[in-house]
XYZ file of C-alpha atoms in Angstrom:
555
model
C 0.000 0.000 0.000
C 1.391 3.870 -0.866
C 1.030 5.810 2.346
C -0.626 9.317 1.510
C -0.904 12.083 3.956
C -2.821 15.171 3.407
C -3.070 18.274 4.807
C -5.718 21.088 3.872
C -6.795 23.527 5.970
C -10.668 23.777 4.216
C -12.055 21.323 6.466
C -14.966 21.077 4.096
C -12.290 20.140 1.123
C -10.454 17.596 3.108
C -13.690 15.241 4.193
C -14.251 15.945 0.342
C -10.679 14.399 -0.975
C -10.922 12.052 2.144
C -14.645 10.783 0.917
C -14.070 10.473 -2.682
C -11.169 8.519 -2.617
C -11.189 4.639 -2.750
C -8.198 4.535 -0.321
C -7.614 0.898 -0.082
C -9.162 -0.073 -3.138
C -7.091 1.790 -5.418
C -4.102 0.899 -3.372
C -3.593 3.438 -1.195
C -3.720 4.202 2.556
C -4.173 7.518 4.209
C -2.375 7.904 7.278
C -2.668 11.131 8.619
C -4.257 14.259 8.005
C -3.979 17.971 9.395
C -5.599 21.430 8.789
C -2.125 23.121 8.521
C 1.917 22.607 8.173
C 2.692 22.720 11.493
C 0.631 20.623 13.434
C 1.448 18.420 9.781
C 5.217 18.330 10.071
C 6.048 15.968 13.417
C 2.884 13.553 12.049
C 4.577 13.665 9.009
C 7.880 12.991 10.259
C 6.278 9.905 12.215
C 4.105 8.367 10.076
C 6.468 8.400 6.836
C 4.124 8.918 3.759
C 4.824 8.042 0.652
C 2.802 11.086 -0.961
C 2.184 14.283 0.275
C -0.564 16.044 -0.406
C -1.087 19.312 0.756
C -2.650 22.972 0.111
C -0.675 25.880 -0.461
C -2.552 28.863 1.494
C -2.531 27.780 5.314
C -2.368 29.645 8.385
C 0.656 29.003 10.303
C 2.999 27.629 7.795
C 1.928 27.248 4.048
C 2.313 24.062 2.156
C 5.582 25.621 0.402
C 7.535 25.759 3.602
C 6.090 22.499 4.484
C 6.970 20.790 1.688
C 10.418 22.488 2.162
C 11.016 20.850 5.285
C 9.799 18.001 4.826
C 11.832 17.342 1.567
C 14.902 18.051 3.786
C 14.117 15.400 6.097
C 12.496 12.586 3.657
C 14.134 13.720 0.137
C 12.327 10.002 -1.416
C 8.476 11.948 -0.082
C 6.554 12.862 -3.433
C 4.593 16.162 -2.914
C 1.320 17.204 -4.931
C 0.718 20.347 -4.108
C -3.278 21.281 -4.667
C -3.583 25.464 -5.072
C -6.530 27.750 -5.959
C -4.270 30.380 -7.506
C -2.556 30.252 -10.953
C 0.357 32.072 -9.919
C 3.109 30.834 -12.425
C 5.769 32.373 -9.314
C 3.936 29.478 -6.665
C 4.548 26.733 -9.614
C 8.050 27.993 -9.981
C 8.935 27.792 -5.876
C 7.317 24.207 -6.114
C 9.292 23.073 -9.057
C 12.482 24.671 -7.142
C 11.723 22.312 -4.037
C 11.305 19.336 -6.030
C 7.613 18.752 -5.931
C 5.826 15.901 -7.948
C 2.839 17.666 -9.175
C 1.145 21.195 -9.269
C -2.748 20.781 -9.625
C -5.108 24.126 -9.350
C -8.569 23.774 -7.161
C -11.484 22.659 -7.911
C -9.957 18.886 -7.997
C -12.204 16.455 -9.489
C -11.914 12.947 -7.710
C -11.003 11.500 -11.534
C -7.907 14.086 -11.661
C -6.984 13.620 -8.274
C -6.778 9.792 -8.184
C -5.026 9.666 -11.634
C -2.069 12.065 -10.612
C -1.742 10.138 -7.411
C -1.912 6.868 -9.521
C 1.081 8.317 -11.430
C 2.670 9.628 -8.528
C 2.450 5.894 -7.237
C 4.142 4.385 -10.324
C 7.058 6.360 -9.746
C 7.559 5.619 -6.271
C 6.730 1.896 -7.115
C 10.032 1.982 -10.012
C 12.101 3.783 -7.899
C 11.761 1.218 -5.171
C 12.311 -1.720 -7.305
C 15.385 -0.069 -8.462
C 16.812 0.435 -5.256
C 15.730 -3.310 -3.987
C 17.718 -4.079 -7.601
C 20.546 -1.957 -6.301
C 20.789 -3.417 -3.184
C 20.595 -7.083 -4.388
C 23.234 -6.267 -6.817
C 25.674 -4.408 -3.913
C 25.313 -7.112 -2.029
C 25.623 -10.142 -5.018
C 28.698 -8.104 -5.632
C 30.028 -8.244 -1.998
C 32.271 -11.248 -2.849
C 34.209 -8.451 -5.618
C 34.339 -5.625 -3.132
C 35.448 -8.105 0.020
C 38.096 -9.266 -2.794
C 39.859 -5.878 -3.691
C 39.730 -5.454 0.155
C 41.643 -8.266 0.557
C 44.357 -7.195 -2.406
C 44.381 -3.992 -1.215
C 45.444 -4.701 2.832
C 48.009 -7.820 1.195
C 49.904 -5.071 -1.236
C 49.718 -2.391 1.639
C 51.806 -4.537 4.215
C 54.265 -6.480 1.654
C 54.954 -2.514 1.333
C 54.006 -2.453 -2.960
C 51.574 0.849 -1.969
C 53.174 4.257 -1.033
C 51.848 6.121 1.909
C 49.489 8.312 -0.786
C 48.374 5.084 -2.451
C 47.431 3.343 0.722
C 45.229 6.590 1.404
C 43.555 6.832 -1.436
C 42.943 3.451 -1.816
C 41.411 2.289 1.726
C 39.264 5.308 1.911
C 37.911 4.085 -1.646
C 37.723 0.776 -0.200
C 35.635 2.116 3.106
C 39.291 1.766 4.993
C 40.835 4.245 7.184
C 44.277 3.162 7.686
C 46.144 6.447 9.526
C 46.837 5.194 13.036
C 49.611 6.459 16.050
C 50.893 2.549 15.658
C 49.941 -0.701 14.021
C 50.825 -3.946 14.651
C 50.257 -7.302 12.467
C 48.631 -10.780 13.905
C 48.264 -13.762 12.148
C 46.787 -17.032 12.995
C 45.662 -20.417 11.521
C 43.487 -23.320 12.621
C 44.817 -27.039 12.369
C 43.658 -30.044 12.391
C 44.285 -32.197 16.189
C 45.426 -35.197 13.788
C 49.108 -34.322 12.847
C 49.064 -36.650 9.890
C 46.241 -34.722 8.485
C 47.255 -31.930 5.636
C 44.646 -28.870 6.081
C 45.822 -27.008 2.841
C 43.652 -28.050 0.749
C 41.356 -30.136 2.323
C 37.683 -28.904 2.910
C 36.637 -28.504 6.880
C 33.558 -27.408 7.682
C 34.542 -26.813 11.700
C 37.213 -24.842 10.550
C 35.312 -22.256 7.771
C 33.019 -22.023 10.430
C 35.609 -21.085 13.168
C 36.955 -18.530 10.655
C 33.292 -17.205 9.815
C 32.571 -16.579 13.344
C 35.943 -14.988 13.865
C 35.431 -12.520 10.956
C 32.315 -11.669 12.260
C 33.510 -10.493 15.711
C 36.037 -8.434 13.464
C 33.275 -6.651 11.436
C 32.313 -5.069 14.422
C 35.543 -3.217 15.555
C 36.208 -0.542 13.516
C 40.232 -0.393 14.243
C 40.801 -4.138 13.143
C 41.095 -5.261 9.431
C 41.686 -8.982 8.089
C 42.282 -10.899 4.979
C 43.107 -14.565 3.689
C 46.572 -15.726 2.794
C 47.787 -19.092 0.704
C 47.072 -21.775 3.308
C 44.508 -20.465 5.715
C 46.252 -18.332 6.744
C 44.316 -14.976 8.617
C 46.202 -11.549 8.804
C 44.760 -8.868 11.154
C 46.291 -5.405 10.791
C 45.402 -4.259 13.713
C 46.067 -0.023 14.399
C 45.229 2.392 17.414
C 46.243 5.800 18.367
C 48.187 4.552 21.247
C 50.749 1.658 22.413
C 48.667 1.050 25.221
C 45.026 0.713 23.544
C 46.828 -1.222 20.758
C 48.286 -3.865 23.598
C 44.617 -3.664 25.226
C 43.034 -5.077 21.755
C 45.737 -7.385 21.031
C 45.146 -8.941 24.689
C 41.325 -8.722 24.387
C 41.418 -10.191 20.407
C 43.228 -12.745 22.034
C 41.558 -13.744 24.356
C 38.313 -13.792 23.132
C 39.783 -16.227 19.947
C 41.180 -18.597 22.587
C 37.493 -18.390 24.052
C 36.145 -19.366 20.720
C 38.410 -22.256 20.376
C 37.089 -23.992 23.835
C 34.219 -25.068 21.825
C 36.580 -26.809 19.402
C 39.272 -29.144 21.744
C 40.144 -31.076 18.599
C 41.608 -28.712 16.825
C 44.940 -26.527 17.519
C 45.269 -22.961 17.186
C 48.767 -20.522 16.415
C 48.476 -16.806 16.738
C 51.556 -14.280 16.110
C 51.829 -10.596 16.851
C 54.625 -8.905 15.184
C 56.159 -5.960 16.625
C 54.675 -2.668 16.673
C 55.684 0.245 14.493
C 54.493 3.514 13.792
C 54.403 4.231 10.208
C 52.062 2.595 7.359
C 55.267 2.186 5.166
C 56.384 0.285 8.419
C 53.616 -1.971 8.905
C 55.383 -5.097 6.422
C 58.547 -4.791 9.350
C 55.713 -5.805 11.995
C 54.303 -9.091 9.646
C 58.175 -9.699 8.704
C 58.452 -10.099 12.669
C 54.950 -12.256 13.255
C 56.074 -14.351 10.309
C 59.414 -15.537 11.740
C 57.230 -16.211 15.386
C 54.618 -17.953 13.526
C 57.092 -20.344 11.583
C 57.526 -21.659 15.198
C 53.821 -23.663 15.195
C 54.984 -26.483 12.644
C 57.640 -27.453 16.028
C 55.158 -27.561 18.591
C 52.174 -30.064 19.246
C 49.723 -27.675 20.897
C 48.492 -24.211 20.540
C 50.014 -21.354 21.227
C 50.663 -17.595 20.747
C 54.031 -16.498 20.122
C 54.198 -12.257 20.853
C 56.953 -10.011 21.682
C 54.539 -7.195 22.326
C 54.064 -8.250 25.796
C 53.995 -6.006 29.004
C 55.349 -6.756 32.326
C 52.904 -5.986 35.275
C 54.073 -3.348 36.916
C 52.890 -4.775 40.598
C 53.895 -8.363 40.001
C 56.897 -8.237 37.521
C 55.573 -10.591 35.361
C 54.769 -10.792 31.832
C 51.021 -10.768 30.614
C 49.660 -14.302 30.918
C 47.448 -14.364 27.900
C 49.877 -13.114 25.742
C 53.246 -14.649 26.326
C 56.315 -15.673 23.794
C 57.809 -18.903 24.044
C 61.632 -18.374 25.265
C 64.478 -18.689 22.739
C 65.633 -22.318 23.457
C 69.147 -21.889 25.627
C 72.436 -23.370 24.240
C 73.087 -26.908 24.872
C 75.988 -29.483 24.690
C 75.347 -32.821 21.986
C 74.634 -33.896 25.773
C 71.538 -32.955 26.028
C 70.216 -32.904 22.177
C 66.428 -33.377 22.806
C 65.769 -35.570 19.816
C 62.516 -34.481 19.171
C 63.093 -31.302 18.303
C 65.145 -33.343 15.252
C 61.632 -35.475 14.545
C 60.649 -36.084 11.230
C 57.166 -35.292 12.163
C 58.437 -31.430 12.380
C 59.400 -31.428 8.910
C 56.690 -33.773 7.753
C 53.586 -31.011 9.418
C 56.005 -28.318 7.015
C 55.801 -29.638 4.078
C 51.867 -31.168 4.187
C 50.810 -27.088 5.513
C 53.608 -25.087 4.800
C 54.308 -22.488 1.693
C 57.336 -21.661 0.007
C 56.966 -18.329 1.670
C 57.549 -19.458 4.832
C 60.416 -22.076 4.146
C 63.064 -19.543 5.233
C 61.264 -18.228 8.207
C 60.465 -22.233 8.729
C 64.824 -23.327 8.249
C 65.826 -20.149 11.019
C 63.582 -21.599 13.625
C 63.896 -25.180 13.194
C 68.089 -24.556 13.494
C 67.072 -22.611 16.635
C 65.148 -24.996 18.366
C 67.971 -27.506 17.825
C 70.187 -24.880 18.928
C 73.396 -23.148 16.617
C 75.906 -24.376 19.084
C 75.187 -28.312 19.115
C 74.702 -27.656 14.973
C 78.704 -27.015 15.268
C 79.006 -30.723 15.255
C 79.611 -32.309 11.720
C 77.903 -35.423 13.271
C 74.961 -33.842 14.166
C 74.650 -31.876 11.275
C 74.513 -35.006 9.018
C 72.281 -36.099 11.256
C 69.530 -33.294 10.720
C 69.951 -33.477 7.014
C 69.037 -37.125 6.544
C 66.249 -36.700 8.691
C 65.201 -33.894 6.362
C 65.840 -36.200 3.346
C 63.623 -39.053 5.135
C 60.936 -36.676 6.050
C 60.642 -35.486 2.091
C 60.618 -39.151 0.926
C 58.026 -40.479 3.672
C 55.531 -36.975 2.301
C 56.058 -37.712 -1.373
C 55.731 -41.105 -0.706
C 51.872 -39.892 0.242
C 51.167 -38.420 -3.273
C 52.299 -41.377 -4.924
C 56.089 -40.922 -5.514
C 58.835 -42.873 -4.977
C 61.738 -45.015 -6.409
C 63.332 -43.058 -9.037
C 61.098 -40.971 -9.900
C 61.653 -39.148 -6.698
C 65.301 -39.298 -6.744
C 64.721 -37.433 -10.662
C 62.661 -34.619 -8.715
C 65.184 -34.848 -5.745
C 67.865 -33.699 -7.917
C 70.912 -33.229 -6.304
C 69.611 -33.050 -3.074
C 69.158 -36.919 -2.857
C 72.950 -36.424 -1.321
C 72.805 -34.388 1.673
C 76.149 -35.618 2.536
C 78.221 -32.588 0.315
C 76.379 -30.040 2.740
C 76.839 -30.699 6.290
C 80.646 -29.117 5.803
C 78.900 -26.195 7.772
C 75.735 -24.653 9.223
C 75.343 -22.442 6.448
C 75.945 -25.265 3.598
C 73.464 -27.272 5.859
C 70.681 -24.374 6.271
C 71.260 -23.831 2.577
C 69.912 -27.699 1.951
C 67.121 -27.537 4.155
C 65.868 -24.661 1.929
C 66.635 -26.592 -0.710
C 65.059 -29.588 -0.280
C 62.031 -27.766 0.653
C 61.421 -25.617 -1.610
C 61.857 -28.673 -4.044
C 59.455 -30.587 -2.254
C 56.515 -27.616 -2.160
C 57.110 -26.164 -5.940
C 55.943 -30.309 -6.630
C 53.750 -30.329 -4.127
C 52.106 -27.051 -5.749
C 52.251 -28.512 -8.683
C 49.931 -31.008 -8.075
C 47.417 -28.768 -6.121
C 47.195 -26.767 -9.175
C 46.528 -29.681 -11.061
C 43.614 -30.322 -8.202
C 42.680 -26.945 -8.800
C 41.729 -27.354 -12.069
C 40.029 -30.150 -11.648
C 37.950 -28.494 -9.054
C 37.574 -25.665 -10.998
C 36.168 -27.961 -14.495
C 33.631 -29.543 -11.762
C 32.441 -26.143 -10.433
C 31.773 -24.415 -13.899
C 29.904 -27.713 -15.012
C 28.270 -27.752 -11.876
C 26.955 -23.833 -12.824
C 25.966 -24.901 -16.670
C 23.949 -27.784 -15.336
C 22.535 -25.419 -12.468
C 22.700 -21.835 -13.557
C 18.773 -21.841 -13.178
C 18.953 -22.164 -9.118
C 18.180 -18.389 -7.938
C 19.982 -19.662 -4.738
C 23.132 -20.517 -6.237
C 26.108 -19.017 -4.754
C 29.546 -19.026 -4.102
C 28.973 -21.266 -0.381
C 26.525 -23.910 -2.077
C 29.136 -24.777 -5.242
C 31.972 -24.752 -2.914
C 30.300 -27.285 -0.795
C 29.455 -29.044 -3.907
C 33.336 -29.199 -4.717
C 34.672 -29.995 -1.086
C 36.806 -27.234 -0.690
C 36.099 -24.249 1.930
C 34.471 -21.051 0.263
C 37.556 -18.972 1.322
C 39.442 -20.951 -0.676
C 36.986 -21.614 -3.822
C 37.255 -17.959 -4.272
C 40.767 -17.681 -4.162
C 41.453 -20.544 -6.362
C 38.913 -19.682 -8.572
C 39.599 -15.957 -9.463
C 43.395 -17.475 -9.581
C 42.712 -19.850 -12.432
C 39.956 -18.415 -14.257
C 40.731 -14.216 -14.030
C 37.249 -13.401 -12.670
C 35.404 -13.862 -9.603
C 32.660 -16.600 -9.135
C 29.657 -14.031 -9.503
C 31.642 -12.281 -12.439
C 31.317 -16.332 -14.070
C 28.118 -16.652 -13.139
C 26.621 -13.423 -14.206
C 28.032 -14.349 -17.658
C 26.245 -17.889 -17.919
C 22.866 -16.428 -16.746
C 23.596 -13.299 -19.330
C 24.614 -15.736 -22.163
C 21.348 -18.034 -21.824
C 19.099 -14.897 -21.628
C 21.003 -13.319 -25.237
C 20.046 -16.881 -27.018
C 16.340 -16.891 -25.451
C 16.171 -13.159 -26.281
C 16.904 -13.672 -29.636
C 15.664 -17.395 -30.483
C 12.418 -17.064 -28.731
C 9.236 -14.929 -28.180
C 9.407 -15.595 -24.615
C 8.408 -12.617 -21.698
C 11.241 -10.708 -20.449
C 10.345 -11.715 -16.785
C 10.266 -15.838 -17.806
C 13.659 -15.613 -19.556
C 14.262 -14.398 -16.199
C 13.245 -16.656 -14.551
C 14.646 -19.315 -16.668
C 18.170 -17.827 -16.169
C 17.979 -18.003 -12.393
C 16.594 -14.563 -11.743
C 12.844 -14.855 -9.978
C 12.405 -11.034 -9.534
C 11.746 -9.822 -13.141
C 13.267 -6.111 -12.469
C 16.225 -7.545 -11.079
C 16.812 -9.597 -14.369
C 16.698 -6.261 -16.166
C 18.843 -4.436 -13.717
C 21.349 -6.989 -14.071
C 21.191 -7.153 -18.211
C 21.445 -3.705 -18.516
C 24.476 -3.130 -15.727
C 26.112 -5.840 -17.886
C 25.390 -5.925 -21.298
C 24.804 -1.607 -21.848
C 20.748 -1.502 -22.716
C 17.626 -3.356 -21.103
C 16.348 -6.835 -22.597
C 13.850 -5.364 -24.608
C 16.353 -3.131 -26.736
C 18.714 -6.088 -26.780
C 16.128 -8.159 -28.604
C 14.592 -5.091 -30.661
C 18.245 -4.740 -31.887
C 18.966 -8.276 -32.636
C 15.942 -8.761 -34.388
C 16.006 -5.519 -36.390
C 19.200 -6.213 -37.602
C-alpha cells in the first residue's frame, strides 16, 4: 500500500478528498491528516508517507515551507501540491523544491486519483530499483570483500606508497592512519598431525573462521584478509601503544574463548612488533612471520608475541599473551631428539608455503640450537632426517623409487652439505622448496580439476536463484575462502563475475531465439524477480532486454 498524507486547511475540502477517494481499493492508505503545516510536520515525520498532499494557502505555515522541510528530512516523499491560484511564481517555488505535481482547485476525484496513480508508479520503479541496487551491492560483496583483501596484502608487503594506501582504503571504506599498528596472524589445524589442512575442505574450521570474521566486522580499528594456506592476517592499528596492547590482549583472548568449543583442533596466533608508520607496517608481519614459523615445532596451541607487558605490581609478563623463550644453548649432551623429529618437517611440508620455508629453516636450526649444529655429526644427522621426512611426504602423493630421486635432484645427497651450518641451512631450503614447488604442482593440477567440476556444476545449475559461491563450494569440497581464491586465480574473474556471464549468455540466445516474456527468460536464467533480471542485463550488457532483442531482431 502507498502511504498518503494530506493536509488542507478547508475542512470542508479535506472530508471531500478524504470521501471520494477509494483509499484501499485503489491501493492506497491515508495515514494522517492535518488542517495546517505545522501541526502536519512531526505527524509527518512519524508516520512516513509516501505522498504528500497538501494545500498551499494555510495559516501558520503554508504548504511551500512544508513541503520544504519536509523534503529536507524525507528527500524520497513525493509532494502534490493542490492550489486555488494560478500564480506561475507558486509553480516555480514548487518546481524549485522538487515537488511531484502542481494541480489548481477545484480537484475532481477522476484528476486527483489519476495524478496520485502516477505519482504511485514512480515511487513503485524507484523502489524496485533500489531493492535491484541493493541485491546487486550485495551479489557483488564477494568483488568488493576481494579488492579489500588485495588492497590490505599489497599495503603490508609494502608495494603501496603512503598516498596510495590513502587513497585506496578510503575508496575501499578503509581508514588506515593510526599512532601505531601492529600485524597478527593465525591459523586453525587439524588435532590429527598426519592430516594436511591445505587443501582439504573442513567445515569446523570455515566455520571457526566465519565466526571470527564476524567479531572483526564489528571493531572498527581491526582489518583482516586470507593468505595461501589459511592463513588470517589482522592489521590491527590504534592511536596509542597502550590501547593497541589492550586489543591485542582482548582479540586474544576472546579467539582462545572461541576455540574452547573446538578441543580437537589446535590454534597458532603471532603478533609482530609494533611500528608507527604505514610504510612500516610489512617490518611488523616480517616479525609475526618468523614467530609464527615456530607452530609447525610444537604439538599444541600457542601464541608467540613479543609485544608483551610486564605488570608493573607483580613483575611478570602478561599471561594471555606470552612468547615462548628462545631455546638456551646446549651441549650434543643434552640434544632433545625431538626437536630433530621427522614429524616437524613432515607437518612443514603437508601445511607449509614456500613463503615461509626460510622463516620455517631459522627456527627449526634454533630450536635444535646453533651451538650443538657445530658438530659435523649432528649436522649429518639433521639433514638425513630432512631427506627421510621429504621421501616419507612424497611417498603420500604417490612418488617414490626413481622418480623421486629425478625430482630430488641433487639433493638426494645431503652428505656434500653438512661441511657447515650455512651449507646445511642452505639444503634444508633446498630440499624444501623442491618438495613444495611439486607439491604445488599437483594442487594446481587439483585446482583445475575443481575448478572444471564447479563451472559444469553452474551450466547444469545456472537456473537455481539460490546458487552461490557457499553452495558450489560445498558441492566441490573445498572451503568457500578458498573456492574464491582458487577460482579468481585460475579463471581471471570472480565466481559471480562467471556466473553473471552464464545467466547473461542463456538470456542473449532466449532473447533472440524465442518470443518468450522478459520476466520468464528471467526466470529461466535463475533470476525470480523480473526487475532484477533487467537491472542486471542492462548493468552488464549496456541496454535493457527489450532493446537487446529489438536490436537483434532488427538487424
Amino acid at each position: 500500500m502507498i502511504k498518503v498524507f494530506l493536509v488542507e486547511d478547508e475542512y470542508a475540502i479535506r472530508e471531500g478528498i478524504k470521501r471520494s477517494i477509494h483509499w484501499e481499493r485503489d491501493g492506497f492508505e491515508l495515514v494522517g491528516e492535518a488542517g495546517d503545516g505545522e501541526v502536519a510536520l512531526p505527524k509527518i515525520i512519524k508516520s512516513k508517507p509516501d505522498i504528500l498532499i497538501t494545500d498551499i494557502r494555510m495559516p501558520f505555515m503554508d504548504g511551500l515551507e512544508l513541503s520544504r522541510l519536509v523534503k529536507s528530512e524525507m528527500p524520497d516523499i513525493k509532494i502534490i501540491v493542490l492550489s486555488g491560484y494560478d500564480d506561475f511564481n507558486y509553480a516555480k517555488q514548487a518546481i524549485s523544491i522538487g515537488v511531484e505535481e502542481y494541480i489548481l482547485k477545484p480537484v475532481s476525484e477522476e484528476t486527483l486519483m489519476e495524478e496520485l496513480k502516477k505519482v504511485a508508479e514512480i515511487i513503485s520503479k524507484e523502489k524496485q530499483e533500489n531493492e535491484a541496487r541493493e541485491k546487486y551491492v550485495h551479489d557483488m560483496e564477494e568483488i568488493r570483500i576481494l579488492e579489500q583483501q588485495k588492497f590490505l596484502h599489497d599495503m603490508i608487503d609494502g608495494k603501496l606508497s603512503i598516498q596510495e594506501s590513502m587513497a585506496l582504503g578510503k575508496k575501499l571504506g578503509i581508514e588506515v592512519t593510526a599512532e601505531c599498528y601492529s600485524i597478527l596472524l593465525m591459523q586453525v589445524f587439524s588435532g590429527n598431525s598426519g592430516e594436511s589442512d591445505i587443501d582439504a575442505y573442513s567445515g569446523i574450521k570455515e566455520d571457526i573462521y566465519s565466526r571470527i570474521k564476524e567479531n572483526c566486522n564489528d571493531i572498527p580499528n581491526v582489518f583482516l584478509y586470507d593468505q595461501v594456506g589459511d592463513v588470517l592476517c589482522f592489521l590491527i592499528k590504534a592511536d596509542s601503544e597502550e590501547e593497541l596492547r589492550d586489543m591485542i590482549r582482548r582479540g586474544t583472548e576472546s579467539i582462545r574463548k572461541l576455540m574452547k568449543d573446538h578441543m580437537d583442533m589446535l590454534y597458532f596466533m603471532a603478533v609482530g612488533k609494533i611500528v608507527e608508520r604505514i610504510r612500516d607496517v610489512n617490518i611488523s608481519y616480517a616479525d609475526a612471520s618468523r614467530k609464527f614459523a615456530e607452530r609447525y615445532m610444537i604439538e599444541e596451541s600457542a601464541i608467540f608475541d613479543g609485544t608483551e607487558k610486564k605488570d608493573k605490581k607483580s613483575g611478570k609478563a602478561d599471561p594471555v599473551i606470552e612468547e615462548k623463550a628462545a631455546t638456551d644453548k646446549i651441549d650434543l649432551n643434552s640434544i632433545d631428539a625431538g626437536k630433530i623429529s621427522q614429524k616437524t618437517i613432515l607437518h612443514f611440508l603437508k601445511n607449509g608455503t614456500i613463503a615461509e620455508v626460510d622463516d620455517f629453516t631459522e627456527e627449526y636450526f634454533s630450536s635444535i640450537g646453533y651451538e650443538v649444529m657445530e658438530s659435523m655429526m649432528l649436522r649429518q644427522y639433521v639433514l638425513v632426517e630432512a631427506l627421510l621426512s621429504a621421501a616419507a611426504f612424497m611417498k603420500t602423493v604417490g612418488v617414490e623409487g626413481k622418480e623421486l630421486e629425478e625430482i630430488l635432484g641433487d639433493t638426494k645427497d645431503p652428505t656434500g652439505y653438512a661441511s657447515s651450518v650455512d651449507s646445511a641451512r642452505e639444503y634444508i631450503q633446498k630440499l624444501l622448496n623442491t618438495i613444495l614447488e611439486y607439491r604445488n604442482k599437483l594442487s594446481d593440477q587439483k585446482y583445475i580439476e575443481i575448478i572444471d567440476k564447479a563451472k559444469e556444476y553452474i551450466q547444469n545449475n545456472y537456473q537455481n536463484e539460490d546458487m552461490s559461491l557457499q553452495s558450489v563450494a560445498l558441492e566441490v569440497n573445498v572451503s568457500s575462502n578458498h573456492f574464491s581464491a582458487i577460482f579468481r586465480k585460475e579463471t581471471g574473474e570472480t565466481f559471480i563475475d562467471y556466473l553473471t556471464e552464464v545467466r547473461m549468455e542463456k538470456a542473449r540466445t532466449l532473447l533472440v531465439c524465442t518470443a518468450m516474456k522478459t520476466s520468464e527468460i528471467g526466470f529461466q536464467v535463475g533470476y525470480r524477480d523480473p526487475h532484477y533480471f533487467s537491472y542486471i542485463f542492462k548493468k552488464t550488457q549496456g541496454m535493457s532486454p527489450k532493446e537487446y532483442r529489438k536490436a537483434k531482431t532488427d538487424a
